[in-house]
Short mmCIF file of C-alpha atoms in Angstrom, two decimals:
data_model
loop_
_atom_site.label_atom_id
_atom_site.label_comp_id
_atom_site.label_asym_id
_atom_site.label_seq_id
_atom_site.Cartn_x
_atom_site.Cartn_y
_atom_site.Cartn_z
CA MET A 1 1.26 118.49 48.09
CA ASN A 2 3.66 117.73 50.91
CA TRP A 3 1.17 115.07 52.13
CA LEU A 4 0.75 113.56 48.78
CA ARG A 5 4.88 113.21 48.68
CA SER A 6 4.79 111.75 52.15
CA VAL A 7 2.14 109.14 51.70
CA VAL A 8 4.08 107.60 48.04
CA ARG A 9 7.75 107.59 49.83
CA ARG A 10 5.94 105.72 52.80
CA VAL A 11 4.25 102.91 49.99
CA SER A 12 7.41 102.87 48.53
CA GLN A 13 9.49 101.97 51.41
CA ARG A 14 6.75 99.09 52.19
CA VAL A 15 7.05 97.81 49.03
CA ARG A 16 10.92 97.68 48.99
CA ALA A 17 11.06 96.28 52.36
CA ARG A 18 9.16 92.96 50.96
CA SER A 19 10.54 93.16 47.54
CA VAL A 20 12.16 89.74 46.35
CA PRO A 21 15.71 90.87 46.28
CA SER A 22 15.72 91.20 49.60
CA VAL A 23 14.86 87.67 50.58
CA PRO A 24 17.91 85.74 51.23
CA PHE A 25 16.68 82.51 49.67
CA LEU A 26 16.42 84.31 46.49
CA THR A 27 19.80 86.07 47.08
CA PRO A 28 22.56 84.37 45.53
CA SER A 29 25.88 84.29 47.35
CA THR A 30 29.38 84.19 46.44
CA ASP A 31 31.15 83.48 49.50
CA SER A 32 31.91 80.12 48.97
CA GLU A 33 32.71 80.52 45.25
CA ASN A 34 35.37 82.71 46.43
CA ARG A 35 36.91 79.78 48.73
CA THR A 36 36.53 77.09 46.77
CA LEU A 37 39.31 75.58 44.03
CA LEU A 38 36.55 73.98 41.66
CA PRO A 39 36.39 75.33 38.02
CA ARG A 40 33.56 77.53 37.44
CA GLN A 41 31.61 75.28 35.38
CA ILE A 42 31.47 72.95 38.46
CA ARG A 43 30.58 75.22 40.70
CA ARG A 44 27.40 76.40 39.17
CA SER A 45 26.21 72.69 38.67
CA TYR A 46 24.98 70.48 41.36
CA ALA A 47 25.21 67.79 38.44
CA GLY A 48 28.70 68.82 37.77
CA LYS A 49 29.58 68.25 41.76
CA LEU A 50 27.85 64.96 41.95
CA ALA A 51 29.48 63.46 38.33
CA SER A 52 32.52 64.87 39.96
CA LEU A 53 32.36 62.91 43.13
CA PHE A 54 31.32 59.73 41.07
CA LEU A 55 34.13 60.25 38.81
CA VAL A 56 36.47 60.79 42.24
CA VAL A 57 34.80 57.64 43.93
CA ILE A 58 35.64 55.41 40.64
CA VAL A 59 38.86 56.80 40.22
CA LEU A 60 39.93 55.82 43.81
CA PHE A 61 38.13 52.58 43.51
CA ALA A 62 39.84 51.55 40.32
CA GLY A 63 43.39 52.75 41.85
CA VAL A 64 42.63 50.07 44.92
CA ALA A 65 41.42 47.85 42.61
CA ALA A 66 44.71 47.65 40.61
CA PHE A 67 46.61 47.86 43.32
CA GLU A 68 45.38 44.74 45.08
CA TYR A 69 45.52 43.08 41.66
CA ARG A 70 48.95 43.56 41.02
CA THR A 71 49.65 42.51 44.57
CA VAL A 72 47.97 38.82 43.96
CA ALA A 73 49.56 39.29 40.46
CA ALA A 74 53.14 39.29 42.06
CA GLU A 75 51.69 36.39 44.53
CA VAL A 76 50.75 34.38 41.76
CA GLN A 77 53.67 34.44 39.68
CA SER A 78 55.67 33.61 42.76
CA THR A 79 53.92 30.46 43.04
CA ALA A 80 53.76 29.49 39.99
CA HIS A 81 57.53 30.07 39.66
CA GLY A 82 57.68 27.82 42.82
CA ASP A 83 55.35 25.49 41.57
CA VAL A 84 57.32 24.61 38.32
CA GLN A 85 60.72 24.91 39.95
CA GLN A 86 59.39 22.09 42.17
CA THR A 87 58.00 20.11 39.36
CA ALA A 88 61.14 20.16 37.49
CA ARG A 89 63.32 18.85 40.96
CA LEU A 90 60.84 15.92 41.32
CA GLN A 91 61.25 14.85 37.52
CA ALA A 92 64.84 15.52 38.05
CA ASN A 93 64.91 13.42 41.43
CA GLN A 94 62.89 10.55 39.45
CA LEU A 95 65.17 10.24 36.39
CA GLY A 96 67.72 9.98 38.88
CA GLU A 97 66.34 7.17 40.62
CA TRP A 98 65.54 5.79 37.13
CA MET A 99 69.12 6.03 36.21
CA GLN A 100 70.47 4.69 39.12
CA GLN A 101 68.12 1.21 39.75
CA ARG A 102 69.33 0.34 36.04
CA ARG A 103 73.11 1.00 36.99
CA GLU A 104 72.42 -1.04 40.02
CA THR A 105 71.32 -3.86 37.88
CA THR A 106 74.01 -3.61 35.66
CA ARG A 107 76.70 -3.70 37.96
CA MET A 108 74.80 -6.21 39.53
CA LEU A 109 74.79 -8.57 36.30
CA SER A 110 78.22 -7.89 35.81
CA SER A 111 80.03 -9.22 38.99
CA TYR A 112 77.87 -12.45 38.57
CA GLU A 113 80.28 -15.71 37.67
CA MET A 114 78.76 -17.33 34.40
CA TYR A 115 80.73 -15.10 32.00
CA ASP A 116 83.46 -18.34 31.44
CA THR A 117 80.81 -20.68 30.42
CA PRO A 118 80.52 -21.09 26.63
CA SER A 119 78.27 -18.83 24.72
CA TYR A 120 75.25 -20.99 24.08
CA ILE A 121 75.26 -21.66 27.99
CA LEU A 122 75.81 -18.05 28.50
CA ASN A 123 72.90 -17.10 26.14
CA GLU A 124 70.45 -18.96 28.12
CA ASN A 125 71.75 -17.46 31.28
CA LEU A 126 71.34 -14.19 30.24
CA LYS A 127 67.76 -14.79 28.41
CA SER A 128 67.15 -16.21 32.19
CA GLU A 129 68.46 -13.24 34.09
CA ARG A 130 66.45 -10.75 31.66
CA ALA A 131 63.33 -12.75 32.84
CA LYS A 132 63.69 -11.95 36.08
CA LEU A 133 63.94 -8.08 35.46
CA PRO A 134 61.01 -5.85 35.80
CA LEU A 135 59.38 -3.92 32.81
CA GLY A 136 61.33 -1.70 30.94
CA TYR A 137 64.02 -3.47 30.46
CA THR A 138 64.89 -4.63 26.62
CA ALA A 139 67.75 -6.76 26.84
CA ILE A 140 71.00 -8.12 28.29
CA HIS A 141 74.31 -8.59 26.00
CA TYR A 142 77.57 -9.77 26.67
CA ALA A 143 80.40 -7.79 24.58
CA ASP A 144 84.18 -7.69 23.91
CA ALA A 145 85.39 -3.92 24.85
CA ARG A 146 87.77 -3.92 22.14
CA SER A 147 85.73 -4.86 19.14
CA GLY A 148 82.39 -3.83 20.47
CA GLU A 149 80.68 -7.29 19.05
CA VAL A 150 78.18 -8.87 20.96
CA ILE A 151 79.09 -12.54 22.14
CA ALA A 152 76.18 -13.47 24.03
CA SER A 153 72.60 -11.87 24.21
CA SER A 154 69.31 -12.56 25.68
CA ASN A 155 68.27 -11.65 22.30
CA ASP A 156 69.96 -14.28 19.90
CA SER A 157 69.37 -11.80 16.73
CA MET A 158 72.02 -9.63 18.20
CA VAL A 159 74.91 -11.91 18.52
CA GLY A 160 77.57 -11.36 16.58
CA GLU A 161 76.19 -7.64 15.79
CA ARG A 162 78.22 -4.47 16.63
CA PRO A 163 75.28 -1.67 17.57
CA TRP A 164 77.74 0.71 19.24
CA ARG A 165 80.45 0.54 16.62
CA ASP A 166 80.13 4.34 16.20
CA THR A 167 80.91 5.04 19.66
CA THR A 168 82.92 4.47 22.26
CA PHE A 169 80.44 3.46 24.60
CA VAL A 170 81.45 -0.24 24.92
CA SER A 171 85.32 0.77 25.09
CA ASP A 172 85.02 3.03 27.65
CA ALA A 173 83.29 0.69 29.96
CA GLY A 174 85.90 -1.57 29.57
CA SER A 175 88.57 0.45 30.67
CA ARG A 176 86.92 2.07 33.47
CA PHE A 177 86.89 0.20 37.04
CA ALA A 178 84.38 -2.43 37.97
CA ASP A 179 82.49 -0.09 40.12
CA ASP A 180 81.77 2.26 37.00
CA VAL A 181 79.02 2.05 35.00
CA VAL A 182 78.70 3.84 31.63
CA ARG A 183 75.73 5.42 30.12
CA SER A 184 75.08 6.00 26.30
CA ASP A 185 72.82 8.32 24.96
CA PRO A 186 69.38 7.20 23.51
CA TYR A 187 68.86 5.30 20.41
CA THR A 188 66.68 3.09 18.34
CA SER A 189 67.81 -0.50 18.89
CA PRO A 190 67.74 -3.16 15.81
CA SER A 191 64.41 -3.93 16.78
CA GLY A 192 63.15 -0.60 16.36
CA GLU A 193 62.86 0.61 20.16
CA ARG A 194 64.50 3.17 21.64
CA VAL A 195 66.55 2.71 24.48
CA VAL A 196 69.43 3.55 26.11
CA ALA A 197 72.50 1.23 27.22
CA PHE A 198 74.11 0.87 30.46
CA ALA A 199 77.76 -0.98 30.29
CA SER A 200 79.57 -2.09 33.25
CA SER A 201 83.15 -4.08 32.62
CA VAL A 202 82.92 -7.58 33.88
CA SER A 203 84.93 -8.62 36.74
CA SER A 204 85.66 -11.82 35.90
CA LYS A 205 87.06 -11.04 32.06
CA SER A 206 89.18 -8.55 31.13
CA ASN A 207 87.95 -7.73 27.89
CA GLY A 208 84.46 -8.51 28.73
CA VAL A 209 81.50 -5.69 29.17
CA LEU A 210 77.95 -6.47 30.01
CA VAL A 211 75.40 -3.83 28.47
CA VAL A 212 71.68 -3.52 29.88
CA THR A 213 69.31 -1.73 27.60
CA ALA A 214 66.47 -0.16 28.76
CA ASP A 215 63.22 0.90 27.10
CA VAL A 216 63.12 5.02 27.38
CA SER A 217 59.53 5.13 26.58
CA VAL A 218 58.99 4.16 30.03
CA LEU A 219 60.52 6.98 31.12
CA GLU A 220 58.80 9.23 28.70
CA SER A 221 55.30 8.28 30.10
CA ARG A 222 56.63 9.35 33.46
CA LEU A 223 58.00 13.13 32.70
CA GLU A 224 54.28 13.96 32.29
CA THR A 225 52.83 17.24 34.72
CA ASN A 226 49.41 17.89 35.38
CA MET A 227 49.61 21.87 33.78
CA ASN A 228 47.92 22.55 30.65
CA GLY A 229 50.01 22.62 27.69
CA SER A 230 53.29 21.96 29.37
CA PHE A 231 55.79 19.19 28.98
CA VAL A 232 59.19 17.75 30.11
CA THR A 233 62.66 17.44 28.43
CA VAL A 234 66.03 16.35 29.35
CA VAL A 235 69.28 17.05 27.90
CA SER A 236 72.63 16.29 28.64
CA GLU A 237 75.42 18.33 30.22
CA LYS A 238 75.72 19.66 26.50
CA GLY A 239 72.69 20.57 25.85
CA THR A 240 71.65 17.65 23.12
CA PRO A 241 68.16 16.08 24.06
CA MET A 242 67.88 12.94 25.46
CA PHE A 243 64.18 11.98 26.28
CA THR A 244 61.07 14.17 26.22
CA SER A 245 57.35 13.83 27.27
CA GLY A 246 54.57 13.65 24.78
CA GLU A 247 55.23 14.69 21.11
CA SER A 248 57.02 17.80 21.98
CA ASP A 249 60.00 18.58 20.06
CA ALA A 250 61.94 20.84 21.80
CA GLY A 251 65.23 20.67 20.82
CA GLY A 252 68.18 21.15 23.07
CA LEU A 253 69.96 23.83 24.99
CA ASP A 254 73.11 26.09 23.59
CA ALA A 255 76.07 24.48 25.12
CA GLU A 256 76.91 27.86 26.33
CA SER A 257 73.45 28.86 27.63
CA PRO A 258 73.59 29.96 31.37
CA ILE A 259 71.07 27.91 32.07
CA LEU A 260 72.77 24.71 31.47
CA ALA A 261 75.94 26.20 33.34
CA GLY A 262 73.63 26.94 36.14
CA ALA A 263 72.25 23.19 36.22
CA VAL A 264 75.71 21.44 35.32
CA SER A 265 76.95 23.28 38.27
CA GLY A 266 73.96 21.94 40.87
CA LYS A 267 71.43 24.41 40.88
CA SER A 268 67.90 24.74 39.89
CA GLY A 269 65.48 27.65 38.78
CA VAL A 270 63.00 29.17 36.81
CA VAL A 271 62.86 31.79 33.86
CA GLU A 272 60.21 33.45 31.97
CA ARG A 273 60.91 33.50 28.07
CA GLU A 274 59.39 34.76 25.14
CA ALA A 275 58.01 32.39 22.30
CA ASP A 276 60.96 30.39 20.79
CA GLY A 277 61.61 27.30 19.00
CA ALA A 278 60.61 25.16 21.82
CA MET A 279 57.20 27.01 22.54
CA ASP A 280 55.27 29.21 20.50
CA VAL A 281 53.86 31.22 23.18
CA ARG A 282 55.34 33.35 26.13
CA HIS A 283 56.32 30.41 28.90
CA LEU A 284 58.26 29.50 31.71
CA LEU A 285 61.25 27.43 31.72
CA ALA A 286 62.28 25.38 34.89
CA TYR A 287 65.42 23.39 35.16
CA ALA A 288 66.97 21.25 37.86
CA PRO A 289 70.22 18.71 37.32
CA SER A 290 69.18 15.16 37.99
CA GLY A 291 72.65 13.87 38.98
CA ASP A 292 73.35 11.49 36.69
CA GLY A 293 74.86 13.94 33.90
CA SER A 294 71.62 14.62 32.89
CA VAL A 295 69.28 18.42 32.76
CA VAL A 296 65.64 18.09 33.40
CA LEU A 297 63.78 21.06 31.67
CA VAL A 298 59.95 21.70 31.94
CA TYR A 299 58.29 23.94 29.58
CA VAL A 300 54.91 25.86 30.90
CA PRO A 301 52.70 28.18 29.19
CA THR A 302 52.53 30.99 31.07
CA SER A 303 48.75 31.55 30.21
CA THR A 304 48.62 28.03 32.33
CA ALA A 305 51.06 29.06 35.04
CA TYR A 306 49.17 32.92 35.58
CA ALA A 307 45.83 31.49 34.75
CA LEU A 308 44.87 32.41 38.57
CA GLN A 309 46.39 35.64 37.73
CA ASP A 310 44.06 36.26 34.83
CA THR A 311 40.81 35.14 36.20
CA VAL A 312 41.65 37.57 39.13
CA GLY A 313 42.26 40.38 36.82
CA THR A 314 39.05 39.44 34.66
CA HIS A 315 37.10 39.72 38.20
CA VAL A 316 38.63 42.82 39.08
CA LEU A 317 37.39 44.15 35.64
CA LEU A 318 34.11 43.21 36.00
CA ILE A 319 33.99 44.54 39.72
CA VAL A 320 34.97 47.60 38.52
CA ALA A 321 32.78 47.63 35.76
CA LEU A 322 30.00 46.73 38.00
CA ALA A 323 30.69 49.74 39.97
CA VAL A 324 31.17 52.09 36.92
CA VAL A 325 27.53 50.53 36.03
CA SER A 326 25.84 51.25 39.72
CA LEU A 327 27.25 54.67 40.38
CA ALA A 328 25.86 55.59 36.58
CA GLY A 329 22.53 54.44 37.55
CA VAL A 330 23.11 55.81 40.58
CA GLY A 331 23.62 59.06 39.24
CA TYR A 332 20.70 58.65 36.72
CA LEU A 333 18.59 58.29 39.59
CA LEU A 334 19.60 61.04 41.44
CA ARG A 335 19.62 63.63 38.15
CA ARG A 336 15.72 62.59 38.19
CA ILE A 337 15.17 62.92 42.05
CA THR A 338 17.00 65.49 42.84
CA VAL A 339 19.44 67.60 39.69
CA ARG A 340 16.11 67.97 37.60
CA PRO A 341 13.92 69.58 40.34
CA LEU A 342 16.75 71.77 41.65
CA ASP A 343 16.95 72.98 37.82
CA GLU A 344 13.44 73.85 37.89
CA LEU A 345 13.36 75.55 41.24
CA ALA A 346 16.42 77.99 40.15
CA THR A 347 14.82 78.24 37.10
CA ALA A 348 11.53 79.40 38.88
CA VAL A 349 13.70 81.66 41.37
CA ALA A 350 15.10 83.23 38.42
CA ARG A 351 11.51 83.90 36.84
CA LEU A 352 10.15 85.31 40.33
CA ARG A 353 13.24 87.48 40.93
CA SER A 354 12.59 88.80 37.34
CA GLY A 355 8.97 89.94 38.45
CA GLU A 356 7.49 87.02 36.63
CA LEU A 357 5.11 86.37 39.51
CA GLU A 358 2.56 83.98 37.62
CA THR A 359 5.66 81.14 37.58
CA GLU A 360 3.69 77.86 38.13
CA LEU A 361 5.67 75.49 40.82
CA GLU A 362 5.33 72.01 41.50
CA VAL A 363 4.04 71.73 45.13
CA GLY A 364 2.53 67.96 45.21
CA ARG A 365 5.68 66.22 46.12
CA GLU A 366 5.52 64.65 49.80
CA ASP A 367 9.40 64.83 50.38
CA GLU A 368 11.70 67.87 51.19
CA PHE A 369 12.02 69.09 47.71
CA GLY A 370 7.82 69.25 48.27
CA GLU A 371 8.37 71.49 51.31
CA VAL A 372 10.41 73.69 49.38
CA PHE A 373 8.62 74.32 46.46
CA ALA A 374 5.49 74.76 48.89
CA GLY A 375 7.41 77.43 50.61
CA VAL A 376 8.67 79.28 47.57
CA ALA A 377 5.21 79.03 46.09
CA GLN A 378 3.64 80.66 49.33
CA MET A 379 6.79 83.69 48.95
CA ARG A 380 5.40 84.02 45.17
CA ASP A 381 1.53 83.99 46.77
CA ASP A 382 2.54 86.69 49.23
CA LEU A 383 4.42 88.99 46.80
CA ARG A 384 1.78 88.99 44.50
CA ASP A 385 -0.51 89.72 47.10
CA GLN A 386 2.03 92.67 47.97
CA ARG A 387 1.81 93.78 44.31
CA ASP A 388 -1.73 93.72 44.41
CA ASP A 389 -1.88 96.15 47.76
CA ALA A 390 0.58 98.19 45.80
CA ASP A 391 -1.49 98.62 42.91
CA SER A 392 -4.37 99.71 44.91
CA TYR A 393 -2.17 101.93 47.04
CA ARG A 394 -1.11 103.45 43.60
CA GLU A 395 -4.98 104.07 42.40
CA VAL A 396 -6.03 105.48 46.08
CA MET A 397 -2.80 108.05 45.32
CA GLU A 398 -3.98 108.93 41.74
CA ARG A 399 -7.40 109.63 43.25
CA THR A 400 -6.52 111.59 46.03
CA ALA A 401 -4.49 113.75 44.05
CA ALA A 402 -7.36 114.26 41.58
CA GLY A 403 -9.52 115.35 44.45
CA GLU A 404 -11.34 112.53 45.17
CA SER A 405 -12.05 111.24 48.31
CA PHE A 406 -11.44 107.72 49.74
CA ASP A 407 -12.49 105.54 52.49
CA GLY A 408 -9.30 103.01 52.89
CA SER A 409 -11.62 99.94 51.70
CA GLY A 410 -9.28 98.78 49.15
CA LEU A 411 -6.43 98.27 51.25
CA ASP A 412 -6.15 95.17 53.42
CA SER A 413 -5.63 95.69 57.18
CA ASP A 414 -1.97 94.55 57.00
CA THR A 415 -0.67 96.99 54.38
CA ALA A 416 -3.48 99.90 55.05
CA LEU A 417 -1.81 103.46 56.24
CA ASN A 418 -1.43 104.23 59.52
CA PRO A 419 -0.08 107.35 61.02
CA ASP A 420 1.32 105.26 64.29
CA ASP A 421 3.75 103.12 62.19
CA GLY A 422 6.44 104.08 63.95
CA PRO A 423 7.94 107.37 66.09
CA ASP A 424 9.45 108.64 62.94
CA SER A 425 6.74 108.10 60.46
CA ASP A 426 5.05 111.32 58.93
CA PRO A 427 1.57 112.25 59.43
CA VAL A 428 -0.60 111.07 56.66
CA PRO A 429 -2.96 114.39 55.63
CA THR A 430 -6.40 113.44 54.79
CA PRO A 431 -8.67 115.59 52.75
CA SER A 432 -11.28 117.78 53.96
CA ALA A 433 -15.03 117.01 53.33
CA ASP A 434 -15.14 120.06 51.07
CA GLY A 435 -12.80 118.21 48.75
CA GLY A 436 -10.34 121.71 49.03
CA ARG A 437 -9.27 122.12 52.44
CA VAL A 438 -6.57 119.63 53.87
CA SER A 439 -6.39 118.93 57.45
CA SER A 440 -4.02 117.26 59.33
CA ASP A 441 -4.05 114.53 62.82
CA VAL A 442 -1.06 117.14 63.66
CA GLY A 443 -1.90 119.20 66.65
CA PRO A 444 -1.48 123.12 66.21
CA THR A 445 1.90 124.38 67.15
CA ASP A 446 3.35 127.34 68.68
CA LYS A 447 3.92 130.49 66.79
#
């Protein structure tokens, strides 16, 4: 029976040489697993690796977008602060010019040589001078510095009145040198107008004071900004409100406020403040001295000042969201055209390795995956043919062992027994014609 064992051994060697585990494509490798830092769950999943890559891209993209947003936001805030501060300076300059013009007008009128005339003539002269002044001037009065009584006026109803009796406004003007002009705080005149008065001592009269009143509504109409929701307030050096634009009622500032102290010392600036009594939202407050003993305050909501920042932030969020959606769409498509076929291929290969050679494979694709599937399908068919050949060998061997003769017709040319397969191959004995004796193709040996 040595010849039978030799045949079986040769057949087994052929089958093992062509078995599935020896195919490198089907043999898993663990070398890469030993060289990576990725978690095992991600290493074993192409979809996990793809998702991780997309996640890294999204995080990097979001990080760059956030950095750019912070850069733009800083620039926007710096620009907004500069714009608001510049607005406060312009308003302060405009207020200073308005005050200076009325001071010069008051000083000029007080220097005229008309105050020695009788009061009824002086009234007419004052009316004539009032008519020459531009809009915004409401009246011209000549008053006694000691009593504050109006002696003559462009407004007849004011003669004999003492509208400043509760203040030292007139007496202060009478005690100063002729070149000094005193300004009052805004007040409501007997005629119902909100005015501010300027007084200068009359050089030709020792106790005479000339008072010019100006309508502050004209000034307040100029205290406007082009920023939505903003307004302008003018306060005195003590923080008392003097003028304001629009319908706002911001109030004044604390006399000990650092803002007021800085403005009185000639400085201008801008600060960001939370909601308070002046404005019920977070806002910017710019301040600048007018040079006339008053301070201009500009209030601007941060939603207006930083509108560009909010717009940029919205656009950045939209871009990041669009990138996430786009990558999600790309990932979904890659899953359909890449991950799913790979999963199917891995399942098919696993079934082939387990010996299920009847596994069906999709070979209709025309891309690279189609070529891979076709190659695996061809390998499956080859393994199936080898299995059939092995079965044929087994049947032949069983018949031979039973004493039956065979001619090798059941074997294909590729796998038929051939005693000349190699120098180390064993000779294949064949049964003799009489069915009992065994002949060999090996020559006789010397004894």
